[in-house]
CSV table of C-alpha atoms in Angstrom, one decimal:
chain,number,residue,atom,x,y,z
A,1,UNK,CA,-23.3,-12.8,-3.3
A,2,UNK,CA,-22.1,-16.0,-1.7
A,3,UNK,CA,-22.7,-16.1,2.0
A,4,UNK,CA,-22.1,-18.6,4.7
A,5,UNK,CA,-23.9,-17.7,8.0
A,6,UNK,CA,-23.0,-19.7,11.1
A,7,UNK,CA,-25.0,-20.3,14.2
A,8,UNK,CA,-24.1,-18.3,17.4
A,9,UNK,CA,-21.6,-18.9,20.1
A,10,UNK,CA,-22.2,-21.8,22.5
A,11,UNK,CA,-21.2,-22.5,26.1
A,12,UNK,CA,-21.4,-26.1,27.1
A,13,UNK,CA,-20.3,-28.5,29.8
A,14,UNK,CA,-18.0,-31.5,29.3
A,15,UNK,CA,-20.0,-34.5,28.2
A,16,UNK,CA,-22.8,-32.5,26.6
A,17,UNK,CA,-23.7,-32.8,22.9
A,18,UNK,CA,-23.7,-30.0,20.4
A,19,UNK,CA,-24.7,-29.3,16.8
A,20,UNK,CA,-23.6,-26.1,15.1
A,21,UNK,CA,-24.8,-25.0,11.7
A,22,UNK,CA,-23.7,-23.1,8.5
A,23,UNK,CA,-26.3,-21.8,6.1
A,24,UNK,CA,-25.3,-21.2,2.5
A,25,UNK,CA,-26.9,-18.7,0.2
A,26,UNK,CA,-26.2,-17.0,-3.1
A,27,UNK,CA,-25.1,-20.1,-4.9
A,28,UNK,CA,-26.1,-23.7,-5.7
A,29,UNK,CA,-25.7,-25.3,-2.3
A,30,UNK,CA,-25.7,-28.8,-3.7
A,31,UNK,CA,-22.9,-28.1,-6.2
A,32,UNK,CA,-20.0,-27.2,-3.8
A,33,UNK,CA,-18.1,-29.0,-1.0
A,34,UNK,CA,-18.5,-27.4,2.4
A,35,UNK,CA,-15.8,-28.0,5.0
A,36,UNK,CA,-15.1,-27.3,8.6
A,37,UNK,CA,-11.9,-25.8,10.1
A,38,UNK,CA,-11.0,-25.6,13.7
A,39,UNK,CA,-8.9,-22.8,15.3
A,40,UNK,CA,-8.1,-23.3,19.0
A,41,UNK,CA,-7.4,-20.2,21.1
A,42,UNK,CA,-4.2,-18.6,19.9
A,43,UNK,CA,-3.4,-21.4,17.5
A,44,UNK,CA,-3.5,-22.2,13.8
A,45,UNK,CA,-6.1,-23.5,11.4
A,46,UNK,CA,-6.9,-27.3,11.3
A,47,UNK,CA,-8.9,-28.9,8.6
A,48,UNK,CA,-11.6,-31.2,10.1
A,49,UNK,CA,-13.6,-32.6,7.2
A,50,UNK,CA,-15.9,-31.9,4.3
A,51,UNK,CA,-19.2,-32.8,2.8
A,52,UNK,CA,-20.7,-32.6,-0.7
A,53,UNK,CA,-24.4,-31.7,0.0
A,54,UNK,CA,-25.5,-33.0,-3.4
A,55,UNK,CA,-24.9,-36.6,-2.4
A,56,UNK,CA,-23.8,-36.3,1.2
A,57,UNK,CA,-20.3,-37.7,0.4
A,58,UNK,CA,-18.3,-36.9,3.5
A,59,UNK,CA,-14.6,-37.1,4.2
A,60,UNK,CA,-12.8,-36.6,7.5
A,61,UNK,CA,-9.3,-35.7,8.4
A,62,UNK,CA,-7.7,-38.7,10.2
A,63,UNK,CA,-7.3,-36.4,13.2
A,64,UNK,CA,-11.0,-35.8,13.5
A,65,UNK,CA,-12.4,-39.1,12.3
A,66,UNK,CA,-14.7,-40.5,14.9
A,67,UNK,CA,-14.5,-37.3,17.0
A,68,UNK,CA,-17.2,-35.3,15.1
A,69,UNK,CA,-19.9,-35.8,12.6
A,70,UNK,CA,-20.5,-33.6,9.5
A,71,UNK,CA,-23.9,-33.6,7.8
A,72,UNK,CA,-26.0,-31.4,5.6
A,73,UNK,CA,-29.6,-30.8,4.9
A,74,UNK,CA,-29.8,-29.6,1.3
A,75,UNK,CA,-33.5,-28.8,1.6
A,76,UNK,CA,-32.5,-25.8,3.8
A,77,UNK,CA,-29.0,-25.3,2.4
A,78,UNK,CA,-27.4,-25.9,5.8
A,79,UNK,CA,-24.4,-27.9,6.8
A,80,UNK,CA,-23.7,-29.1,10.4
A,81,UNK,CA,-20.9,-30.1,12.7
A,82,UNK,CA,-21.8,-32.1,15.7
A,83,UNK,CA,-20.3,-33.7,18.8
A,84,UNK,CA,-21.9,-36.4,20.9
A,85,UNK,CA,-19.7,-35.8,24.0
A,86,UNK,CA,-17.8,-32.5,24.3
A,87,UNK,CA,-14.4,-32.2,26.0
A,88,UNK,CA,-12.7,-29.1,27.3
A,89,UNK,CA,-10.2,-29.5,24.4
A,90,UNK,CA,-13.0,-28.9,21.9
A,91,UNK,CA,-13.0,-25.2,23.0
A,92,UNK,CA,-12.3,-23.4,19.8
A,93,UNK,CA,-13.5,-21.2,17.0
A,94,UNK,CA,-15.1,-23.3,14.2
A,95,UNK,CA,-15.3,-22.0,10.7
A,96,UNK,CA,-17.4,-23.4,7.8
A,97,UNK,CA,-15.9,-22.9,4.4
A,98,UNK,CA,-17.0,-23.5,0.8
A,99,UNK,CA,-14.4,-25.5,-0.9
A,100,UNK,CA,-11.5,-27.6,0.2
A,101,UNK,CA,-9.5,-30.5,-1.2
A,102,UNK,CA,-8.6,-29.4,-4.7
A,103,UNK,CA,-10.9,-26.4,-4.7
A,104,UNK,CA,-9.5,-23.3,-2.8
A,105,UNK,CA,-11.6,-22.0,0.1
A,106,UNK,CA,-12.8,-18.7,-1.2
A,107,UNK,CA,-15.8,-18.3,1.1
A,108,UNK,CA,-15.8,-18.6,4.8
A,109,UNK,CA,-18.4,-18.3,7.5
A,110,UNK,CA,-18.0,-15.8,10.3
A,111,UNK,CA,-17.1,-18.5,12.8
A,112,UNK,CA,-18.8,-20.1,15.8
A,113,UNK,CA,-17.1,-19.9,19.1
A,114,UNK,CA,-17.6,-23.1,21.2
A,115,UNK,CA,-16.6,-23.0,24.8
A,116,UNK,CA,-16.6,-26.2,26.9
A,117,UNK,CA,-16.1,-25.6,30.6
A,118,UNK,CA,-17.4,-27.1,33.8
B,1,UNK,CA,2.8,-30.4,15.1
B,2,UNK,CA,1.4,-29.1,11.8
B,3,UNK,CA,1.7,-31.2,8.7
B,4,UNK,CA,3.2,-28.2,6.8
B,5,UNK,CA,6.1,-26.3,8.2
B,6,UNK,CA,6.1,-22.5,8.2
B,7,UNK,CA,8.3,-20.0,10.0
B,8,UNK,CA,6.6,-18.8,13.2
B,9,UNK,CA,7.3,-15.1,12.3
B,10,UNK,CA,8.7,-12.9,9.7
B,11,UNK,CA,9.0,-9.1,9.6
B,12,UNK,CA,9.8,-6.3,7.1
B,13,UNK,CA,9.6,-2.6,6.7
B,14,UNK,CA,7.1,-0.8,4.6
B,15,UNK,CA,8.0,-1.0,0.9
B,16,UNK,CA,10.2,-4.1,1.4
B,17,UNK,CA,9.5,-7.6,0.1
B,18,UNK,CA,9.2,-10.7,2.3
B,19,UNK,CA,8.8,-14.4,1.5
B,20,UNK,CA,7.1,-17.0,3.7
B,21,UNK,CA,8.0,-20.6,3.1
B,22,UNK,CA,5.8,-23.7,3.5
B,23,UNK,CA,7.6,-27.0,3.5
B,24,UNK,CA,5.7,-30.3,3.2
B,25,UNK,CA,6.4,-33.6,1.5
B,26,UNK,CA,5.9,-35.4,-1.8
B,27,UNK,CA,2.5,-36.5,-0.4
B,28,UNK,CA,1.2,-33.0,-0.2
B,29,UNK,CA,2.9,-29.8,-1.4
B,30,UNK,CA,5.3,-31.7,-3.7
B,31,UNK,CA,2.7,-34.0,-5.2
B,32,UNK,CA,0.0,-31.6,-6.3
B,33,UNK,CA,-0.4,-28.1,-7.6
B,34,UNK,CA,-3.1,-27.4,-5.1
B,35,UNK,CA,-1.4,-25.1,-2.7
B,36,UNK,CA,-3.3,-22.1,-1.3
B,37,UNK,CA,-2.4,-19.2,1.0
B,38,UNK,CA,-4.7,-17.5,3.5
B,39,UNK,CA,-4.4,-14.2,5.3
B,40,UNK,CA,-6.0,-13.8,8.7
B,41,UNK,CA,-6.3,-10.6,10.7
B,42,UNK,CA,-7.1,-10.9,14.4
B,43,UNK,CA,-10.7,-11.8,15.1
B,44,UNK,CA,-11.5,-12.3,11.5
B,45,UNK,CA,-12.1,-15.2,9.2
B,46,UNK,CA,-9.3,-16.2,6.9
B,47,UNK,CA,-9.1,-14.7,3.4
B,48,UNK,CA,-7.9,-16.5,0.3
B,49,UNK,CA,-4.8,-14.8,-1.2
B,50,UNK,CA,-3.3,-17.4,-3.6
B,51,UNK,CA,-4.6,-20.7,-5.0
B,52,UNK,CA,-3.3,-23.4,-7.2
B,53,UNK,CA,0.3,-22.4,-6.2
B,54,UNK,CA,0.4,-19.1,-8.0
B,55,UNK,CA,-3.1,-17.9,-9.0
B,56,UNK,CA,-4.6,-14.7,-7.5
B,57,UNK,CA,-8.3,-14.4,-6.8
B,58,UNK,CA,-10.1,-11.4,-8.2
B,59,UNK,CA,-9.6,-8.4,-5.9
B,60,UNK,CA,-6.3,-9.6,-4.3
B,61,UNK,CA,-3.4,-7.2,-4.9
B,62,UNK,CA,-0.7,-8.2,-7.4
B,63,UNK,CA,1.8,-7.5,-4.6
B,64,UNK,CA,1.0,-11.1,-3.5
B,65,UNK,CA,2.5,-13.9,-5.4
B,66,UNK,CA,3.1,-17.6,-5.0
B,67,UNK,CA,5.5,-20.2,-6.2
B,68,UNK,CA,6.6,-23.8,-5.5
B,69,UNK,CA,9.8,-25.8,-5.9
B,70,UNK,CA,9.8,-29.4,-4.9
B,71,UNK,CA,8.2,-29.9,-1.5
B,72,UNK,CA,8.3,-26.2,-0.6
B,73,UNK,CA,5.8,-23.5,-1.5
B,74,UNK,CA,6.4,-19.8,-1.0
B,75,UNK,CA,4.3,-16.7,-0.6
B,76,UNK,CA,6.0,-13.4,-1.5
B,77,UNK,CA,4.6,-10.0,-0.6
B,78,UNK,CA,6.2,-7.1,-2.3
B,79,UNK,CA,5.9,-3.4,-1.4
B,80,UNK,CA,4.9,-4.2,2.2
B,81,UNK,CA,2.1,-2.1,3.6
B,82,UNK,CA,0.9,-1.8,7.2
B,83,UNK,CA,-2.4,-3.6,6.4
B,84,UNK,CA,-0.4,-6.7,5.4
B,85,UNK,CA,0.4,-7.3,9.0
B,86,UNK,CA,-1.5,-10.5,9.8
B,87,UNK,CA,-1.2,-14.3,10.1
B,88,UNK,CA,-0.6,-16.3,7.0
B,89,UNK,CA,-1.4,-19.9,6.5
B,90,UNK,CA,-0.4,-22.3,3.6
B,91,UNK,CA,-2.7,-25.2,2.8
B,92,UNK,CA,-2.3,-28.1,0.5
B,93,UNK,CA,-4.3,-31.0,-0.9
B,94,UNK,CA,-2.8,-34.2,0.5
B,95,UNK,CA,-4.4,-37.0,-1.4
B,96,UNK,CA,-7.4,-39.3,-0.8
B,97,UNK,CA,-6.8,-40.3,2.8
B,98,UNK,CA,-5.5,-37.1,4.5
B,99,UNK,CA,-7.2,-34.8,2.1
B,100,UNK,CA,-6.2,-31.3,3.3
B,101,UNK,CA,-3.4,-30.0,5.5
B,102,UNK,CA,-2.6,-26.5,6.8
B,103,UNK,CA,0.7,-25.0,7.9
B,104,UNK,CA,1.2,-23.8,11.4
B,105,UNK,CA,0.9,-20.2,10.4
B,106,UNK,CA,3.3,-17.3,10.1
B,107,UNK,CA,2.9,-14.0,11.9
B,108,UNK,CA,3.9,-11.1,9.6
B,109,UNK,CA,5.0,-7.9,11.4
B,110,UNK,CA,5.4,-4.7,9.4
B,111,UNK,CA,7.9,-2.7,11.3
């Protein structure tokens, strides 16, 4: 069974850094793209970017380029989403998802709620 | 403003059919047959309902169907059931610079 298990909820202050994770299991982690999707409170889904763990090829939505960094450690089947300096507007639920681009997103993580507040 | 335009809300009675539209451009919906639809219940992760415009994943009811004409894709749900009440999002591949775009979402109410 394919599973994506995300790290737990985070509460941070503006200006702090953060790295959240998504561990894949039940499939060949290096053979599928993993992406990240943001959902701000009460709002819709926004595609942030994607990584191919096999060769670390990474693509970003123009809206998120330079705002976040996506990475992966294939040795532990884990993808990451990180911020160097959080803003209050980064408060959202973040989902990791297997697939994206021309491949449909059939598997989603459970979501990580990030709250940024002073 | 979302890249793909969906109606904010639609409603229907049990047993009826509804259609949700998703309008993009020739750079996304109209340019590729990589449109997918996701259902999201409150507090839950999205679920894939339709991919590649009209294909249904295993386990998804055949009451759900998808189509596309020009720059507009559509999701049709027939025989509405109470459990279909949810938010629905369309999604399209958008080429090698934008990559992926979502619609703003449509809230389906089953009356």
